[in-house]
Short mmCIF file of C-alpha atoms in Angstrom, two decimals:
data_model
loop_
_atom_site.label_atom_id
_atom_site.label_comp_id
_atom_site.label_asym_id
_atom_site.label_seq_id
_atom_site.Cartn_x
_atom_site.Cartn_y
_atom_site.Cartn_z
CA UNK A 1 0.00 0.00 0.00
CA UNK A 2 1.44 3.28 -0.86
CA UNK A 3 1.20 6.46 1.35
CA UNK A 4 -2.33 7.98 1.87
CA UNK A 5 -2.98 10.98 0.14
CA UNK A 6 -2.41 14.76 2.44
CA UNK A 7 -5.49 16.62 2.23
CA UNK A 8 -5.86 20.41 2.58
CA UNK A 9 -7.56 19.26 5.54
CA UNK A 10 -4.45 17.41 7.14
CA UNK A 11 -2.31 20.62 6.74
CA UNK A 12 -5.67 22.41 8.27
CA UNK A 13 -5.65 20.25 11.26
CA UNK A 14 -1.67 20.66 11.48
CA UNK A 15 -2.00 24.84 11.92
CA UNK A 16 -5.24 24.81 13.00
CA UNK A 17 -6.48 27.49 10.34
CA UNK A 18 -9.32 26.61 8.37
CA UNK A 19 -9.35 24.64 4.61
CA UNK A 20 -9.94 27.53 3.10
CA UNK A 21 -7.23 30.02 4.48
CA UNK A 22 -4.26 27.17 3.63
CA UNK A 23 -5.48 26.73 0.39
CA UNK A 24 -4.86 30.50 -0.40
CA UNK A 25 -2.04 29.96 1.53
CA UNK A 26 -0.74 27.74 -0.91
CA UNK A 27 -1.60 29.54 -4.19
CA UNK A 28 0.70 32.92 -2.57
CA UNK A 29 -2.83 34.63 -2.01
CA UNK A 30 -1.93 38.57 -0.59
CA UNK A 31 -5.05 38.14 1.35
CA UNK A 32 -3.29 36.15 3.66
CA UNK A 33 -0.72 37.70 5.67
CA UNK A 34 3.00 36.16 4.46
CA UNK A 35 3.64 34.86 8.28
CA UNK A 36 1.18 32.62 8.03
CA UNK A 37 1.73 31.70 4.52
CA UNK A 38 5.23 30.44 5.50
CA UNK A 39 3.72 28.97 8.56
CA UNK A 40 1.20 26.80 6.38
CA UNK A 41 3.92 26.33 3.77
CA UNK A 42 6.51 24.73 6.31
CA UNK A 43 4.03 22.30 7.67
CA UNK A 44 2.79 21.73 4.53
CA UNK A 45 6.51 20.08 3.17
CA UNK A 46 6.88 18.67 6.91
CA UNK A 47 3.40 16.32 5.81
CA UNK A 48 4.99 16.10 2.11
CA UNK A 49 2.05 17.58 0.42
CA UNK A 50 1.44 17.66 -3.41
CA UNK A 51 -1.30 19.44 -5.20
CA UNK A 52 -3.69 17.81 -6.59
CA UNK A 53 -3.15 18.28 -10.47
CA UNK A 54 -5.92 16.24 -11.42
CA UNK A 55 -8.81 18.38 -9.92
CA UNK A 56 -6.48 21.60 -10.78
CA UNK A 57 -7.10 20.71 -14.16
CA UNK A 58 -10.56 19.66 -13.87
CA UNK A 59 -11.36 23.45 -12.69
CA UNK A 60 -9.06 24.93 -15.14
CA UNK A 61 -9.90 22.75 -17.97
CA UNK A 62 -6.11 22.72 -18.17
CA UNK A 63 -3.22 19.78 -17.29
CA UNK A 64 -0.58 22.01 -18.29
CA UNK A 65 0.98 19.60 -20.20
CA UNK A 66 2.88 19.30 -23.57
CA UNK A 67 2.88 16.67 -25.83
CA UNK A 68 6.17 16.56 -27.65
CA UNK A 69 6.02 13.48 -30.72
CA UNK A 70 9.71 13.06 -32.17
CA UNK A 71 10.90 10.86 -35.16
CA UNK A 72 14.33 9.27 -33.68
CA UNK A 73 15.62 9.81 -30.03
CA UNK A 74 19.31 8.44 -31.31
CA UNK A 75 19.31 11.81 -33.70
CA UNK A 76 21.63 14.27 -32.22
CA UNK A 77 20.37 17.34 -33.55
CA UNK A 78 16.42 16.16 -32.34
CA UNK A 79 17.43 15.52 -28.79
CA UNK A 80 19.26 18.55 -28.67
CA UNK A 81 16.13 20.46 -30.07
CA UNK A 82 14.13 18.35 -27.60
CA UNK A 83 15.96 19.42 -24.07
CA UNK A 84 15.91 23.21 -25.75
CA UNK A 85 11.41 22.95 -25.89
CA UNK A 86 11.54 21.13 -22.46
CA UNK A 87 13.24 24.41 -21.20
CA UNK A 88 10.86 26.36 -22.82
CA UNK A 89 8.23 24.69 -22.08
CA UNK A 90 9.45 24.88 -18.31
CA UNK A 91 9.76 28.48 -18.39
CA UNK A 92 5.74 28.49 -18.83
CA UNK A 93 4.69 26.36 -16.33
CA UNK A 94 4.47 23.31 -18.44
CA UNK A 95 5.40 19.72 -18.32
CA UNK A 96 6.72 17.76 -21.39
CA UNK A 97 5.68 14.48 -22.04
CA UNK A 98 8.14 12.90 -24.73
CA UNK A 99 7.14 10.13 -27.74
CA UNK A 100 8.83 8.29 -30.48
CA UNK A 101 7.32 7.51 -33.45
CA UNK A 102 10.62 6.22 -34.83
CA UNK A 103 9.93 7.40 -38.18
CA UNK A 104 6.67 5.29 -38.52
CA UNK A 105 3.68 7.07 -39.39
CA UNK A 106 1.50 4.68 -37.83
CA UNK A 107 3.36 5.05 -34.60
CA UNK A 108 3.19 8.81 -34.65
CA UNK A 109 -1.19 8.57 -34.88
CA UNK A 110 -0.87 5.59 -32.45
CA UNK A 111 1.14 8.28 -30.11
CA UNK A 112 -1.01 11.34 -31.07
CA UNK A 113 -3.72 9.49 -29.54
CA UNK A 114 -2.02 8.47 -26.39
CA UNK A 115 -1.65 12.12 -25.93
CA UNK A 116 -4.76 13.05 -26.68
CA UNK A 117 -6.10 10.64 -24.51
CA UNK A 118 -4.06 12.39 -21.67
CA UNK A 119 -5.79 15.38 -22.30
CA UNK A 120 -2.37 17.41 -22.90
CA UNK A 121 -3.13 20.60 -23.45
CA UNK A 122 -1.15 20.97 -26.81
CA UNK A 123 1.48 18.96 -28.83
CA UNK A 124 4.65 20.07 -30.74
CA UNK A 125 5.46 17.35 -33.55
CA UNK A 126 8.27 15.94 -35.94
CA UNK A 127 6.41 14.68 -38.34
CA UNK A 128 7.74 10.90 -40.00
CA UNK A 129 6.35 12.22 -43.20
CA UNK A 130 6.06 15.49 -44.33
CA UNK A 131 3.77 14.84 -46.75
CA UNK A 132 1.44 12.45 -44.68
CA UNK A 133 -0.60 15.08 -42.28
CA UNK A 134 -4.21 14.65 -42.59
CA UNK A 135 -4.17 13.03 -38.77
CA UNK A 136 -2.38 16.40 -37.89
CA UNK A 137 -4.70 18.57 -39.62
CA UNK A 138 -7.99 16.90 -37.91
CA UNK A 139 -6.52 18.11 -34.83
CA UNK A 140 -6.02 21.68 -35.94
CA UNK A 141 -10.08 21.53 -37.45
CA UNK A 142 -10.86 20.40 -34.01
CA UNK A 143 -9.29 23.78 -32.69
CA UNK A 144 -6.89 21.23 -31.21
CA UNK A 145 -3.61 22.76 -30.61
CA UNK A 146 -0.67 21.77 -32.64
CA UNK A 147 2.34 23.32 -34.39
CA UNK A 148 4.44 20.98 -36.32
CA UNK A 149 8.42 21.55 -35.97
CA UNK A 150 8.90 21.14 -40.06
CA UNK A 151 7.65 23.76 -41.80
CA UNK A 152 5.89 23.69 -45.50
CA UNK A 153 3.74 26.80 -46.29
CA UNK A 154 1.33 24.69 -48.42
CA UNK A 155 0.73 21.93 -45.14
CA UNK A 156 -2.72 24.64 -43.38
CA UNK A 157 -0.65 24.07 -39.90
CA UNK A 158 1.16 26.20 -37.58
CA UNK A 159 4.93 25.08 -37.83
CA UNK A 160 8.18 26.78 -36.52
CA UNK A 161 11.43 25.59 -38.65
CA UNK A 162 14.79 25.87 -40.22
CA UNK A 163 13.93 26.32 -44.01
CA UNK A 164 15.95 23.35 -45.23
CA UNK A 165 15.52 24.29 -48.79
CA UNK A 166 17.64 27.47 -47.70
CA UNK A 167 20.04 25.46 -45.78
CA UNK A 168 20.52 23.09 -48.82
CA UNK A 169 20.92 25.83 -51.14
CA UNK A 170 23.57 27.59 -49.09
CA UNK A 171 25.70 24.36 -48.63
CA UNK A 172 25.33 23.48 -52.43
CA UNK A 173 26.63 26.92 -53.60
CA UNK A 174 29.34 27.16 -51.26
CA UNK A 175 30.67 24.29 -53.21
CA UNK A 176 30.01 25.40 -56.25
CA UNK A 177 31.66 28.51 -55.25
CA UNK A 178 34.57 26.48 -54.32
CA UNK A 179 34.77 25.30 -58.29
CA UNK A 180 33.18 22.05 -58.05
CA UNK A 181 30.97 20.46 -60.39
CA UNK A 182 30.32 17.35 -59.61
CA UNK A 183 28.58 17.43 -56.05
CA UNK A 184 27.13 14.04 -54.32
CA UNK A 185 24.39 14.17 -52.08
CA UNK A 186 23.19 11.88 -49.28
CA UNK A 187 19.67 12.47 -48.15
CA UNK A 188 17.51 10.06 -47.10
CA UNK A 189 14.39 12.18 -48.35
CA UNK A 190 12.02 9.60 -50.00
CA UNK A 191 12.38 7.55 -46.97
CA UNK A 192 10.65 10.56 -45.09
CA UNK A 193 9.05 12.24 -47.49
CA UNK A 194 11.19 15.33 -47.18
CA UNK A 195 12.03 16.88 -50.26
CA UNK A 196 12.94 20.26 -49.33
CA UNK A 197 16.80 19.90 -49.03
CA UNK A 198 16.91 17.86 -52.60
CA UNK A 199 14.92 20.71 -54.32
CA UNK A 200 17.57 23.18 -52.85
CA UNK A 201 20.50 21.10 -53.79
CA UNK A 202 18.97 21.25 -57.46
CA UNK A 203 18.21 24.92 -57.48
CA UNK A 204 21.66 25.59 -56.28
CA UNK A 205 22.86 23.51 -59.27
CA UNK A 206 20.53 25.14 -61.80
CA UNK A 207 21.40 28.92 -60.86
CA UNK A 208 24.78 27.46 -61.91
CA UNK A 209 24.09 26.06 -64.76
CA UNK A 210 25.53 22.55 -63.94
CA UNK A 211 22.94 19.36 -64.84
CA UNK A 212 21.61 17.56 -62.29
CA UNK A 213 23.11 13.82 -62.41
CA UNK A 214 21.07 11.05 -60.19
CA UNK A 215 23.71 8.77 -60.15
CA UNK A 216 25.27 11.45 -57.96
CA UNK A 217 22.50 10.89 -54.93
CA UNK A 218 22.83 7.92 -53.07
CA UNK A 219 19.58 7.64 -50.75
CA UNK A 220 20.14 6.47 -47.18
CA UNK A 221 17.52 4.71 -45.17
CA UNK A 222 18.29 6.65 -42.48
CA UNK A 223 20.63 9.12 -40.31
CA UNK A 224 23.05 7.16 -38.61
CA UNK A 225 26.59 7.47 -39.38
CA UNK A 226 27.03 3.95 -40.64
CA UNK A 227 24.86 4.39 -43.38
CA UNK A 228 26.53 7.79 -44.62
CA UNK A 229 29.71 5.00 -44.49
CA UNK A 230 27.78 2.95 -46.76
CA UNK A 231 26.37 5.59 -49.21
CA UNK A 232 30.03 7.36 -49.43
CA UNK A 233 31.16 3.95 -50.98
CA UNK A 234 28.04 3.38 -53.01
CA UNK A 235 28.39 7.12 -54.93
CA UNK A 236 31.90 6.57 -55.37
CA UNK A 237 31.83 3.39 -56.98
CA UNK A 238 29.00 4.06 -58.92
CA UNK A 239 31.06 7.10 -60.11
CA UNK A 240 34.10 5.56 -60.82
CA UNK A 241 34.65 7.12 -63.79
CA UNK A 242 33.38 10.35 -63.42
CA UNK A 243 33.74 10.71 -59.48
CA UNK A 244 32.35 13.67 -57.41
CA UNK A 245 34.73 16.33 -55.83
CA UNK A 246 32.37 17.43 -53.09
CA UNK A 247 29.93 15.49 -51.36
CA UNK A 248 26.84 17.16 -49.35
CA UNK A 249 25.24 15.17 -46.34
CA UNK A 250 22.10 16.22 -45.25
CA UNK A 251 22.91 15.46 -41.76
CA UNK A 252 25.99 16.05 -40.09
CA UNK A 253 25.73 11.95 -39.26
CA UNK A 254 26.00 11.04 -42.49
CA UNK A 255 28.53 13.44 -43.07
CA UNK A 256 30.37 11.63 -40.55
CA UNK A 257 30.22 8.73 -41.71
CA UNK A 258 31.32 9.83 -45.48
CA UNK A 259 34.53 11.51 -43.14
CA UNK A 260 35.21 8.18 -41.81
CA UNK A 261 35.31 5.99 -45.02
CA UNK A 262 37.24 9.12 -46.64
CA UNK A 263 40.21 8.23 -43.97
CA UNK A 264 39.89 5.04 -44.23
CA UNK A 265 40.62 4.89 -47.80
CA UNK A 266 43.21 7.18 -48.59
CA UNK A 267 41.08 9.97 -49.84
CA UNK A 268 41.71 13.25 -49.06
CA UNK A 269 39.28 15.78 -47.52
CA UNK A 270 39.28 18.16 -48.40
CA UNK A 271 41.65 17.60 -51.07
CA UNK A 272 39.80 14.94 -52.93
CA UNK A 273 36.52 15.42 -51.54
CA UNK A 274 35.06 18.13 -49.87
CA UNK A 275 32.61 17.46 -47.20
CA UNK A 276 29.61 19.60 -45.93
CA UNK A 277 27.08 18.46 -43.55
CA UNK A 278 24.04 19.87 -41.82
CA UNK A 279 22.55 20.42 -38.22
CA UNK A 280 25.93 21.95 -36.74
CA UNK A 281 26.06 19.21 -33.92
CA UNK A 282 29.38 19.56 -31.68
CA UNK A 283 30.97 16.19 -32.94
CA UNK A 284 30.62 17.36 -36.24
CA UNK A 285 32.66 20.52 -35.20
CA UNK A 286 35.27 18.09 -33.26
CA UNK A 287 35.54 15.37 -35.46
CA UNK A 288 39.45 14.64 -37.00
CA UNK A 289 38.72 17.10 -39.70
CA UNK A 290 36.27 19.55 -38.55
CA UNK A 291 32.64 19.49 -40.45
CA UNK A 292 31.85 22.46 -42.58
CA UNK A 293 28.06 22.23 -42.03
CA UNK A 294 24.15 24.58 -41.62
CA UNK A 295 23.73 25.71 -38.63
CA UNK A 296 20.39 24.55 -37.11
CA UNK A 297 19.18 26.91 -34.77
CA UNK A 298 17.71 24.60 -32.43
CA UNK A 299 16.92 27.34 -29.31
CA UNK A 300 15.67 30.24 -31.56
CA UNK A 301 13.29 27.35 -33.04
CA UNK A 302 12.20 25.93 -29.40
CA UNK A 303 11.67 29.35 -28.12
CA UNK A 304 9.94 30.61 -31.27
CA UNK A 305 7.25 27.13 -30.99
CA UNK A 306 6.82 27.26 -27.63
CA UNK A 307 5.60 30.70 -27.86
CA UNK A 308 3.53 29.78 -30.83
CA UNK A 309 1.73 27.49 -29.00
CA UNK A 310 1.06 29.04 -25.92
CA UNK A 311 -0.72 31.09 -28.19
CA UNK A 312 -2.68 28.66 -29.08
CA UNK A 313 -3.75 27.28 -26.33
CA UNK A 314 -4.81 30.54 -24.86
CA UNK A 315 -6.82 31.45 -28.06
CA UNK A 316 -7.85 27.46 -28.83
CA UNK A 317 -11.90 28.91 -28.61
CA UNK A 318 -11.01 31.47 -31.35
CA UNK A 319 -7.79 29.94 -32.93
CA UNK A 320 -5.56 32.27 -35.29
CA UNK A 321 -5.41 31.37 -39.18
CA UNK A 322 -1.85 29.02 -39.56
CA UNK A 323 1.56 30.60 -39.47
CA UNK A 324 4.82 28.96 -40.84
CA UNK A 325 7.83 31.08 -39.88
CA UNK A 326 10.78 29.53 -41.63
CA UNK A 327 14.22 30.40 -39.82
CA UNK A 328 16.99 31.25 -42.67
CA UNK A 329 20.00 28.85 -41.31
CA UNK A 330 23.73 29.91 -41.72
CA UNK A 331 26.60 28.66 -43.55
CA UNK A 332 29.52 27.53 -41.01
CA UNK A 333 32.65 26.98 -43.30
CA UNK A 334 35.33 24.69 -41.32
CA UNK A 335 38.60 22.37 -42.58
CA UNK A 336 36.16 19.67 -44.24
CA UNK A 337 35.38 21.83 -47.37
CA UNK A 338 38.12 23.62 -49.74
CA UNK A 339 38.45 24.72 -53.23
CA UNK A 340 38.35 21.67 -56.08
CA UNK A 341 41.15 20.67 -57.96
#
């Protein structure tokens, strides 16, 4: 059996003032003087009291809670961004309860119910697909409220983001700046239906006039540096003839990965290959050669989507019309990138 519950009336019975004058004791009231405020508060921690959140919420209509849905707890940059909306969120008032969908789109509706079911009062979501949102946008209909933490203008739903196609853009012409042509890329986006940084690669390349040549993109099912390993030997070989002078990851995990085969085979970086990544994570700015890379600005976006949704949650019975705000990412030039030969 665990410890019975201490009532308001325990404390009451403790200090001998009445229910009613420890309660505003305990919410800081000014209508009760502060000695006995401290005199209620100290024998309320002597008896170990907690509020009771449950019938807080049930006047409040309120269990000021988050819901935060991520794709893949073992993703650097995400658990950074993750601890940064926790602190936000803190800041508020709010607990954050945390989910994995592991980049399954069932398991993010299986987890957006769970939450729902725990009557959080809001939710802040990596989507698995970014194309796959209708389950997301019958929450925002039901005044529900949500902002997604991937932003496309088109998607109806409140989202605070990096603009990857930006980011992609930036790390493609920095290359092309640095006289290469032939540019590799290793993004894993029609595993995840994210197509912005491929559609800034290519507009980087068409502004320059170079073609865009698939065999350069070598498709990852995933983040982890092994398989940026992997796809650095697949686009090579594939490119044997012809191979690429620069190679763009679009994670600085993959990136790492590419780094590590690089050494392990005798090829030079940046020499040989020039490497650029994305995310700015600190091993990619410690590695052996240190990671040229996109900086994702993972407080500005926490404190910009926490914001956003408090907003919504204090205006959920006359919600605002959607609002994407894209943050413009910078370019972080380090060792791993140099001019081609």
């Amino acid at each position: 059996m665990g410890q019975s519950t201490i009532r308001l009336r325990d404390i009451a019975e403790k200090t001998g003032f009445s229910t009613n004058t420890v309660s505003l004791a305990l919410r800081d009231s000014p209508r009760i003087p502060k000695q006995t405020r401290d005199l209620i508060r100290a024998a309320a921690n002597e008896l170990n009291y907690l509020p009771n959140q449950i019938a807080k919420s049930l006047v409040s209509r309120k269990t000021r809670t988050v819901g935060l849905v991520l794709t893949d707890m073992t993703n650097t940059i995400i658990t950074q961004t993750a601890q940064a909306l926790e602190s936000a969120l803190a800041a508020h008032g709010y607990s954050t309860l945390f989910a994995t969908s592991n980049n399954r789109l069932e398991e993010e509706i299986r987890v957006v119910e769970m939450f729902r079911s725990r009557q959080v009062d809001g939710m802040l979501i990596y989507p698995a697909a970014h194309n796959e949102l209708d389950h997301i946008r019958r929450l925002s209909r039901a005044r529900y409220p949500v902002v997604l933490l991937v932003g496309d203008p088109d998607s109806g739903l409140d989202a605070v983001s990096v603009d990857d196609r930006s980011g992609a853009f930036k790390a493609t012409r920095h290359l092309i700046e640095l006289g290469h042509k032939r540019i590799a890329l290793l993004d894993s986006a029609s595993h995840f239906g994210n197509a912005e940084k491929r559609e800034g690669y290519q507009r980087a390349l068409a502004e320059a006039g170079i073609d865009f040549d698939p065999a350069l993109v070598v498709e990852p099912e995933g983040h982890a540096a092994s398989l940026g390993y992997a796809a650095t030997k697949q686009v090579l070989a594939t490119n044997r003839a012809d191979p690429p002078t620069a190679l763009f990851a679009a994670t600085d995990s993959l990136a790492i990965g590419a780094l590590r085969w690089c050494h392990e085979h005798g090829i030079d970086v940046p020499g040989d290959l020039a490497i650029i990544g994305f995310d700015n994570t600190e091993y990619g700015e410690y590695a052996a050669i240190p990671l040229s890379t996109i900086d994702y600005a993972a407080e500005q976006i926490s404190r910009q989507a926490v914001d956003r949704l408090m907003h919504l949650i204090n205006t959920s019975d006359h919600p605002p019309a959607p609002e994407v705000t894209l943050i413009d990412p910078a370019l972080i030039t380090r060792q791993s990138t140099g001019p081609a030969r």
